[in-house]
Amino acid sequence: MQLRKSRVPQFLDVQAWRRNSNAVWGDYYSSSGTQDQVPNRSLYFLFQREQLFQLGTGFRVKYGALLDPDVKPVFRTESQDRMLKSALNFAAGFFGIPYEEQYHQLITLEWPGLNNTLSPYSQFFRSPPRPPLTHSFAINPVTCKNANRGDLNLSRQKLPEWIAIYLKDALVRLQAEIEGFELTLADLFNMQQMAAYEVVALGGSRFGDIFTEEEWEGFEYGMDLLFWYGYSFGNPAQAAVGLGWVQEWLARVTRVPIIEFNSTTNSSYHTSEYFPFNQKIYVDATHDTSLSPLFCHPLSFLATNAPRTVISAIITTLNFASFASSGPLPSNFVPKNRSFDTSRIAPFAANLVSQIMSSPGKTTSGKAVRWLLNDGVVPLDHIEGCGKDGLCDLDVFVEATRNAANEIDWAHDCLSPYTIEEGDAPILDGRPPKRK
């Protein structure tokens, strides 16, 4: 391969790179033919550790006064290594070092066949390696199967349609700079994805300046299509995916144990030791796509480390309608003032917080709830009696949320062989199509 201009990044083995273009952590090879790795994976995790540590210190400043010196709190995470490391880095920031004796870290198992609200997809990754990588990934869903069905994930259709529009000119422009290798739209999209990781790992990316500002805006909207139709309001199984954690939130707030385990809740973890009700702060760390929560009794907090979409599922289950107010996302243009913006919903170290506070004289129950997503107040005016300022009578919100949760049939939404047919109304609530 010959490159006409140095602006286009160089690869020794272009074919090998292209075959593995979706493997963000693939090895780099220098143009001289040596196999010196650029340690971008470890540098990325340095950024990740910093983000979670800072998140922990910030929450200690905001909510540290809620800690009860007589109660050693239980914080939860799941067993995937990067999630556990994220939880520990948060704890280091929140409690300071040494932190090990200041709280209990519950590690729930992420494994095929085991229910886990912090890993509601229960995906298991394993496949034979393909050179030059030491490993590759295949997804084998075992719990909410419909959340991983390709025919129900319309982002597989919508995203390619959009890529063909916003990267059309870039393909012609960049192909003119390369000889001996035919670029595809997928190659260009993968370059943009790689750039995002390189920026946080290395401080910059050689892919950055080969695309225009408009093309980067197109990439951002592509992520919106991916999350909306794949992991949030536009996917028919996503309200069910977030159901288990919402049921646990209701249990903690009302201090009423769960007795019917009809979602991804796991009775093995619902004991007084693992799931106490006597804390003022509760913290759950998981994937942003599954949402990682840090929860306190006056405060509930969800924190995550990298896009995987649990946060977007939980806000769907909670029916935060303001994010879906502009309707389904088109695949042929970027709508103005769209309400669903993935970069605001699920950035690095995304976090969702529910604050429960006293409000004497202002609410019937004397308590109010407010939700913050990445420090932004979530409007709750879709619930009668609640407002755009995010404040809602706790009893009113609990009742509305309980009713919405009771309407979700996890077994049907996750396991039934329903389809999306032409002519069905757009999905706006993360539930299967409603047909007479």
Coordinates of C-alpha atoms in Angstrom, one line a residue:
M1 CA 0.0 0.0 0.0
Q2 CA 1.3 3.5 -0.9
L3 CA 0.0 6.6 0.8
R4 CA 0.0 9.8 -1.1
K5 CA -0.4 12.1 1.9
S6 CA 0.9 11.6 5.5
R7 CA -2.4 12.8 6.9
V8 CA -3.8 9.3 6.4
P9 CA -2.6 7.0 9.2
Q10 CA -0.2 4.2 8.1
F11 CA -0.5 0.5 8.9
L12 CA 2.0 -2.2 8.1
D13 CA -0.5 -4.9 7.5
V14 CA -3.6 -3.1 6.2
Q15 CA -5.5 -6.3 5.4
A16 CA -5.0 -7.6 8.9
W17 CA -6.0 -4.3 10.3
R18 CA -9.2 -4.2 8.2
R19 CA -10.2 -7.8 9.2
N20 CA -10.0 -6.7 12.8
S21 CA -11.2 -3.2 12.4
N22 CA -13.9 -3.6 15.1
A23 CA -11.4 -4.7 17.7
V24 CA -10.6 -1.4 19.2
W25 CA -7.8 -2.9 21.4
G26 CA -6.0 -4.6 18.4
D27 CA -2.3 -4.4 18.2
Y28 CA -0.6 -1.6 16.3
Y29 CA 2.3 -2.4 14.0
S30 CA 4.9 0.1 13.0
S31 CA 5.6 0.9 9.4
S32 CA 9.1 -0.5 9.7
G33 CA 7.8 -4.0 10.2
T34 CA 8.5 -4.3 13.9
Q35 CA 5.8 -5.4 16.3
D36 CA 6.2 -2.7 18.9
Q37 CA 2.9 -2.2 20.6
V38 CA 1.5 1.2 21.4
P39 CA 0.2 0.6 24.9
N40 CA -3.1 2.3 24.2
R41 CA -5.1 -0.3 26.2
S42 CA -3.2 0.4 29.4
L43 CA -3.3 4.2 28.8
Y44 CA -7.0 4.1 28.2
F45 CA -7.5 2.3 31.6
L46 CA -5.4 5.1 33.2
F47 CA -8.0 7.5 32.0
Q48 CA -10.7 5.2 33.2
R49 CA -9.2 5.0 36.7
E50 CA -8.8 8.7 36.8
Q51 CA -12.4 9.3 35.8
L52 CA -13.8 6.9 38.5
F53 CA -11.5 8.2 41.2
Q54 CA -12.5 11.8 40.5
L55 CA -16.2 10.7 40.5
G56 CA -15.7 9.2 43.9
T57 CA -14.0 12.3 45.4
G58 CA -16.8 14.4 43.9
F59 CA -19.5 12.3 45.5
R60 CA -17.7 12.4 48.9
V61 CA -17.7 16.2 48.8
K62 CA -21.4 16.2 47.9
Y63 CA -22.8 13.4 49.9
G64 CA -20.2 12.3 52.4
A65 CA -22.2 13.8 55.3
L66 CA -24.8 11.1 54.7
L67 CA -22.4 8.3 55.9
D68 CA -23.4 6.8 59.2
P69 CA -20.3 6.1 61.3
D70 CA -22.2 3.1 62.9
V71 CA -23.0 1.5 59.6
K72 CA -20.4 0.0 57.2
P73 CA -22.1 0.4 53.8
V74 CA -22.4 -2.3 51.2
F75 CA -21.6 -1.1 47.7
R76 CA -22.3 -3.5 44.8
T77 CA -20.6 -4.2 41.4
E78 CA -20.3 -7.3 39.2
S79 CA -17.4 -9.6 38.5
Q80 CA -16.2 -8.4 35.1
D81 CA -12.7 -7.2 35.8
R82 CA -13.0 -3.7 34.5
M83 CA -16.3 -3.2 36.4
L84 CA -14.7 -4.4 39.6
K85 CA -11.7 -2.1 39.0
S86 CA -14.1 0.8 38.3
A87 CA -15.9 0.2 41.6
L88 CA -12.6 0.0 43.5
N89 CA -11.3 3.2 42.0
F90 CA -14.5 5.0 42.9
A91 CA -14.1 3.7 46.4
A92 CA -10.6 5.0 46.6
G93 CA -11.8 8.4 45.7
F94 CA -14.9 8.3 47.9
F95 CA -13.3 6.9 51.1
G96 CA -9.6 7.7 50.5
I97 CA -6.8 5.2 50.8
P98 CA -6.8 2.7 52.5
Y99 CA -10.5 2.2 51.7
E100 CA -10.8 -1.6 52.2
E101 CA -12.0 -1.5 55.9
Q102 CA -14.4 1.4 55.4
Y103 CA -17.1 -0.5 53.4
H104 CA -18.1 -3.9 52.1
Q105 CA -17.7 -4.4 48.3
L106 CA -20.2 -7.0 47.1
I107 CA -19.1 -8.6 43.8
T108 CA -22.1 -10.2 42.1
L109 CA -21.4 -12.8 39.4
E110 CA -21.7 -12.0 35.7
W111 CA -22.0 -15.4 34.2
P112 CA -24.2 -17.3 31.8
G113 CA -27.4 -18.5 33.4
L114 CA -27.1 -16.2 36.5
N115 CA -29.5 -13.4 36.9
N116 CA -27.8 -10.1 37.7
T117 CA -29.4 -6.6 37.7
L118 CA -26.0 -5.0 37.2
S119 CA -25.4 -7.2 34.1
P120 CA -29.0 -7.7 32.8
Y121 CA -27.9 -8.9 29.4
S122 CA -25.8 -11.7 31.0
Q123 CA -23.6 -11.9 27.9
F124 CA -20.7 -14.2 27.8
F125 CA -17.8 -13.4 25.5
R126 CA -15.7 -16.2 24.0
S127 CA -14.5 -17.1 20.6
P128 CA -11.4 -18.5 18.9
P129 CA -8.7 -15.8 18.3
R130 CA -7.9 -14.5 14.9
P131 CA -4.3 -13.3 14.1
P132 CA -2.8 -10.9 14.7
L133 CA -5.0 -10.5 17.8
T134 CA -4.6 -12.7 20.8
H135 CA -8.4 -12.8 21.3
S136 CA -11.7 -11.9 19.6
F137 CA -15.2 -11.7 20.8
A138 CA -18.5 -13.3 20.2
I139 CA -21.7 -12.6 22.0
N140 CA -23.8 -15.4 23.5
P141 CA -26.8 -14.0 25.2
V142 CA -28.4 -16.2 27.9
T143 CA -30.9 -14.0 29.8
C144 CA -32.9 -11.4 28.0
K145 CA -32.4 -13.0 24.6
N146 CA -34.6 -10.5 22.7
A147 CA -32.3 -7.6 23.8
N148 CA -29.7 -9.2 21.5
R149 CA -31.8 -10.3 18.6
G150 CA -30.6 -8.6 15.4
D151 CA -34.0 -8.4 13.9
L152 CA -35.3 -6.3 16.8
N153 CA -32.3 -4.0 16.9
L154 CA -33.1 -1.5 14.2
S155 CA -29.8 0.2 14.6
R156 CA -28.4 -2.5 12.3
Q157 CA -30.5 -1.0 9.6
K158 CA -30.6 2.7 10.6
L159 CA -26.9 3.2 11.3
P160 CA -25.6 1.9 7.9
E161 CA -28.2 4.0 6.2
W162 CA -26.8 7.1 8.0
I163 CA -23.2 6.2 7.5
A164 CA -23.8 5.9 3.7
I165 CA -25.0 9.5 3.8
Y166 CA -22.6 11.4 6.1
L167 CA -19.4 9.6 5.1
K168 CA -20.1 9.5 1.4
D169 CA -17.9 12.5 0.5
A170 CA -15.2 11.3 3.0
L171 CA -14.9 8.0 1.2
V172 CA -14.2 9.7 -2.1
R173 CA -11.8 12.2 -0.6
L174 CA -9.7 9.7 1.4
Q175 CA -9.7 7.1 -1.3
A176 CA -8.0 9.6 -3.5
E177 CA -5.1 9.8 -1.1
I178 CA -4.5 6.0 -1.0
E179 CA -3.2 3.6 -3.6
G180 CA -3.3 -0.2 -3.4
F181 CA -6.2 -0.5 -1.0
E182 CA -9.9 0.1 -1.4
L183 CA -11.5 1.8 1.5
T184 CA -15.1 1.1 2.6
L185 CA -17.6 3.1 4.6
A186 CA -17.1 0.6 7.4
D187 CA -13.4 1.4 7.4
L188 CA -14.0 5.1 7.8
F189 CA -16.6 4.6 10.6
N190 CA -14.1 2.3 12.4
M191 CA -11.4 5.0 12.1
Q192 CA -13.7 7.4 13.8
Q193 CA -14.4 4.9 16.6
M194 CA -10.7 4.3 17.0
A195 CA -10.1 8.1 17.3
A196 CA -12.5 8.4 20.2
Y197 CA -10.4 5.9 22.2
E198 CA -7.1 7.2 21.1
V199 CA -8.0 10.7 22.2
V200 CA -8.6 9.6 25.8
A201 CA -5.7 7.1 25.8
L202 CA -3.1 9.1 23.9
G203 CA -4.3 12.6 24.1
G204 CA -4.9 12.8 20.3
S205 CA -5.4 10.7 17.2
R206 CA -4.0 10.6 13.7
F207 CA -7.6 9.9 12.6
G208 CA -8.9 13.2 14.0
D209 CA -8.0 15.7 11.3
I210 CA -8.8 13.6 8.3
F211 CA -12.5 14.1 8.9
T212 CA -14.4 17.4 8.8
E213 CA -16.4 18.9 11.6
E214 CA -19.6 18.0 9.9
E215 CA -18.4 14.4 9.6
W216 CA -17.7 14.3 13.3
E217 CA -21.1 15.6 14.0
G218 CA -22.4 12.8 11.8
F219 CA -20.5 10.3 13.8
E220 CA -22.0 11.6 17.0
Y221 CA -25.5 11.2 15.6
G222 CA -24.6 7.7 14.5
M223 CA -24.0 6.9 18.1
D224 CA -27.5 8.3 18.9
L225 CA -29.0 5.9 16.3
L226 CA -27.0 3.0 17.8
F227 CA -28.1 3.7 21.4
W228 CA -31.7 4.7 20.6
Y229 CA -32.6 1.6 18.5
G230 CA -30.2 -0.8 20.2
Y231 CA -30.2 0.0 23.9
S232 CA -32.9 2.4 24.8
F233 CA -36.4 3.7 24.0
G234 CA -36.4 2.5 20.4
N235 CA -35.7 -1.2 21.2
P236 CA -38.6 -3.4 22.3
A237 CA -36.7 -5.2 25.1
Q238 CA -34.9 -2.4 26.8
A239 CA -37.6 -1.5 29.4
A240 CA -37.4 -5.2 30.5
V241 CA -33.6 -5.0 30.6
G242 CA -33.6 -2.2 33.2
L243 CA -36.6 -3.6 35.1
G244 CA -34.6 -5.6 37.7
W245 CA -32.6 -2.6 38.9
V246 CA -35.7 -0.4 39.1
Q247 CA -37.4 -3.0 41.2
E248 CA -34.4 -2.9 43.5
W249 CA -34.6 0.9 43.7
L250 CA -38.2 0.6 44.7
A251 CA -37.3 -1.9 47.4
R252 CA -34.6 0.3 48.8
V253 CA -36.7 3.4 48.9
T254 CA -39.8 1.8 50.4
R255 CA -37.8 -0.7 52.5
V256 CA -40.0 -3.5 51.3
P257 CA -38.1 -6.7 50.3
I258 CA -38.7 -8.1 46.8
I259 CA -40.7 -11.3 47.1
E260 CA -41.3 -12.0 43.4
F261 CA -38.2 -12.5 41.3
N262 CA -39.7 -12.1 37.9
S263 CA -36.9 -10.2 36.1
T264 CA -33.1 -10.2 36.3
T265 CA -33.3 -9.9 40.1
N266 CA -31.4 -12.7 41.9
S267 CA -32.8 -14.0 45.2
S268 CA -29.3 -15.1 46.3
Y269 CA -28.3 -11.5 46.6
H270 CA -31.5 -10.3 48.4
T271 CA -30.5 -11.0 52.0
S272 CA -30.1 -8.5 54.8
E273 CA -26.3 -8.9 54.5
Y274 CA -26.1 -8.3 50.7
F275 CA -29.1 -6.0 50.2
P276 CA -29.5 -4.0 53.4
F277 CA -32.1 -1.3 54.0
N278 CA -30.3 0.6 56.7
Q279 CA -28.0 2.7 54.6
K280 CA -28.3 6.4 53.6
I281 CA -26.1 5.9 50.6
Y282 CA -26.2 2.9 48.2
V283 CA -23.7 2.5 45.4
D284 CA -24.0 0.1 42.4
A285 CA -21.3 0.1 39.7
T286 CA -22.0 -1.5 36.4
H287 CA -22.0 -0.8 32.7
D288 CA -23.5 2.5 31.4
T289 CA -25.5 0.5 29.0
S290 CA -26.9 -1.4 32.0
L291 CA -26.3 1.6 34.2
S292 CA -24.0 1.6 37.1
P293 CA -25.7 2.9 40.1
L294 CA -24.5 4.5 43.2
F295 CA -27.6 4.7 45.4
C296 CA -28.2 6.5 48.6
H297 CA -31.4 6.4 50.7
P298 CA -31.6 10.2 50.4
L299 CA -29.5 9.6 47.3
S300 CA -29.3 6.9 44.7
F301 CA -26.3 7.0 42.4
L302 CA -25.4 5.0 39.3
A303 CA -21.9 5.2 37.8
T304 CA -20.4 3.6 34.8
N305 CA -17.1 3.3 33.1
A306 CA -17.6 3.0 29.3
P307 CA -20.4 2.8 26.8
R308 CA -22.3 -0.4 27.0
T309 CA -25.9 0.8 27.6
V310 CA -27.4 -0.1 30.9
I311 CA -28.0 3.5 31.8
S312 CA -30.0 4.0 28.7
A313 CA -32.0 0.9 29.5
I314 CA -32.8 2.1 33.1
I315 CA -33.9 5.5 32.0
T316 CA -36.2 3.7 29.6
T317 CA -37.7 1.6 32.4
L318 CA -38.1 4.7 34.6
N319 CA -40.0 6.2 31.6
F320 CA -37.9 9.4 31.6
A321 CA -40.1 10.6 28.7
S322 CA -38.2 13.9 28.2
F323 CA -35.4 11.9 26.4
A324 CA -38.0 10.5 23.9
S325 CA -40.0 13.7 23.5
S326 CA -38.7 14.5 20.0
G327 CA -39.7 11.0 18.7
P328 CA -37.9 8.3 16.9
L329 CA -34.6 9.2 15.2
P330 CA -34.5 9.4 11.4
S331 CA -31.7 7.8 9.5
N332 CA -31.4 10.3 6.7
F333 CA -30.8 13.6 8.5
V334 CA -29.9 15.0 11.9
P335 CA -33.0 16.5 13.6
K336 CA -32.7 19.9 15.3
N337 CA -33.2 20.0 19.0
R338 CA -33.3 16.2 19.4
S339 CA -34.1 15.1 22.9
F340 CA -31.9 11.9 22.8
D341 CA -28.2 12.7 22.9
T342 CA -26.0 9.8 23.7
S343 CA -22.9 11.9 24.5
R344 CA -25.0 13.5 27.3
I345 CA -26.6 10.2 28.4
A346 CA -23.7 7.8 28.4
P347 CA -20.3 9.5 28.4
F348 CA -17.3 8.0 30.2
A349 CA -18.0 7.6 33.9
A350 CA -21.7 8.2 33.3
N351 CA -23.7 8.4 36.5
L352 CA -27.4 8.5 37.5
V353 CA -28.3 9.8 40.9
S354 CA -31.6 9.7 42.7
Q355 CA -31.8 12.1 45.6
I356 CA -34.4 11.7 48.3
M357 CA -34.9 14.8 50.4
S358 CA -37.2 16.1 53.1
S359 CA -39.7 18.7 51.8
P360 CA -42.0 19.6 54.7
G361 CA -45.0 21.6 53.6
K362 CA -44.2 21.2 49.9
T363 CA -45.2 17.6 49.3
T364 CA -48.0 15.4 50.8
S365 CA -45.5 12.8 51.9
G366 CA -43.0 15.3 53.3
K367 CA -40.3 13.8 51.0
A368 CA -39.3 14.6 47.4
V369 CA -37.2 12.7 44.9
R370 CA -35.1 14.2 42.2
W371 CA -32.9 12.4 39.5
L372 CA -29.6 13.7 38.1
L373 CA -28.1 12.2 35.0
N374 CA -24.4 13.3 34.7
D375 CA -25.2 16.3 37.0
G376 CA -28.2 17.4 34.9
V377 CA -31.6 17.5 36.4
V378 CA -34.1 15.0 34.7
P379 CA -37.5 16.6 34.1
L380 CA -40.3 14.6 35.6
D381 CA -43.3 16.5 34.3
H382 CA -44.6 13.4 32.4
I383 CA -45.9 12.3 35.9
E384 CA -49.0 14.2 37.0
G385 CA -48.0 16.5 39.9
C386 CA -44.3 16.5 39.1
G387 CA -42.4 19.3 37.4
K388 CA -39.8 20.2 34.9
D389 CA -37.6 21.2 37.8
G390 CA -37.2 17.5 38.5
L391 CA -38.8 17.6 42.0
C392 CA -41.6 15.1 42.6
D393 CA -43.4 14.0 45.7
L394 CA -41.8 10.7 46.7
D395 CA -45.0 8.8 47.1
V396 CA -46.3 10.1 43.8
F397 CA -43.1 9.0 42.0
V398 CA -43.0 5.6 43.7
E399 CA -46.6 4.9 42.8
A400 CA -46.1 5.9 39.1
T401 CA -42.9 3.9 38.9
R402 CA -44.4 0.9 40.5
N403 CA -47.3 1.0 38.1
A404 CA -45.0 1.3 35.1
A405 CA -42.8 -1.6 36.3
N406 CA -45.9 -3.8 36.9
E407 CA -46.9 -3.2 33.3
I408 CA -43.6 -4.7 32.0
D409 CA -43.9 -8.4 31.3
W410 CA -40.2 -9.5 31.5
A411 CA -40.8 -13.0 30.3
H412 CA -42.7 -11.8 27.2
D413 CA -40.5 -8.8 26.4
C414 CA -37.3 -10.8 26.7
L415 CA -38.2 -14.3 25.6
S416 CA -41.3 -14.3 23.3
P417 CA -40.7 -14.7 19.6
Y418 CA -42.4 -11.4 18.6
T419 CA -41.3 -9.4 15.6
I420 CA -41.3 -5.8 14.3
E421 CA -43.4 -5.6 11.2
E422 CA -43.7 -2.9 8.6
G423 CA -46.6 -0.7 9.6
D424 CA -46.0 -1.0 13.3
A425 CA -46.1 2.3 15.2
P426 CA -42.6 3.5 16.2
I427 CA -41.4 2.2 19.5
L428 CA -40.9 5.0 22.0
D429 CA -41.1 3.2 25.3
G430 CA -38.7 0.3 25.0
R431 CA -41.6 -2.2 24.8
P432 CA -42.7 -4.6 22.1
P433 CA -45.2 -3.4 19.4
K434 CA -48.7 -3.2 20.6
R435 CA -51.1 -5.0 18.2
K436 CA -54.8 -5.6 18.4

